[in-house]
CSV table of C-alpha atoms in Angstrom, one decimal:
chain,number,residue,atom,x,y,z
F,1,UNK,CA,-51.6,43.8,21.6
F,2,UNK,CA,-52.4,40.0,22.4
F,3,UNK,CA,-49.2,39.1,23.4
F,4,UNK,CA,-48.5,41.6,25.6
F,5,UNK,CA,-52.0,41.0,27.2
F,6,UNK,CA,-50.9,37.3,27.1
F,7,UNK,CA,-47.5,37.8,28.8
F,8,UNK,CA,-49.4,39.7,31.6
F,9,UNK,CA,-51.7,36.9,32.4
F,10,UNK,CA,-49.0,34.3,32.1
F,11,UNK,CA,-46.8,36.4,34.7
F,12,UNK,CA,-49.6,36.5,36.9
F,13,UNK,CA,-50.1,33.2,36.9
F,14,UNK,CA,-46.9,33.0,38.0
F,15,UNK,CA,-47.1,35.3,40.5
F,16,UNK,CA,-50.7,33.6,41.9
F,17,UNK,CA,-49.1,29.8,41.7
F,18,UNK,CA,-46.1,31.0,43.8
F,19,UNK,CA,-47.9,32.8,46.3
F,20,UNK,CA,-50.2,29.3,46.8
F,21,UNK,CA,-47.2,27.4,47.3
F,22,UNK,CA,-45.8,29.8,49.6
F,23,UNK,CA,-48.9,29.2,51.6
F,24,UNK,CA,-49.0,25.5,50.6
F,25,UNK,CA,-45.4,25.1,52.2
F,26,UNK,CA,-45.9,27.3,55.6
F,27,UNK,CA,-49.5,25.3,56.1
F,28,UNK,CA,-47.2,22.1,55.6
F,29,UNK,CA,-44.8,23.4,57.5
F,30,UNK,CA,-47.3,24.5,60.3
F,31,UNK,CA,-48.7,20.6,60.3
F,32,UNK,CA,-47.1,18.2,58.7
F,33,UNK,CA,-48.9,15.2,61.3
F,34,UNK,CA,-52.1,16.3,58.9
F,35,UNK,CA,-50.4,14.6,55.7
F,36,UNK,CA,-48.8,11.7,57.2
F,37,UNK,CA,-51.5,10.1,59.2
């Protein structure tokens, strides 16, 4: 079925963006002197 298989990679997507701005937001979080200077 393609749009099962297309639901699948769309939720993972999901799932992967998150996860990056999860990490996005702690490394922010961790340093936020990097961005503003």
């Amino acid at each position: 079925d393609d749009e099962s298989t297309v639901t699948e990679v769309l939720e993972r997507r999901k799932e992967i963006t998150a996860n990056q701005l999860t990490l996005l937001g702690q490394f922010f979080h961790l340093s936020p002197i990097r961005f503003f200077s």
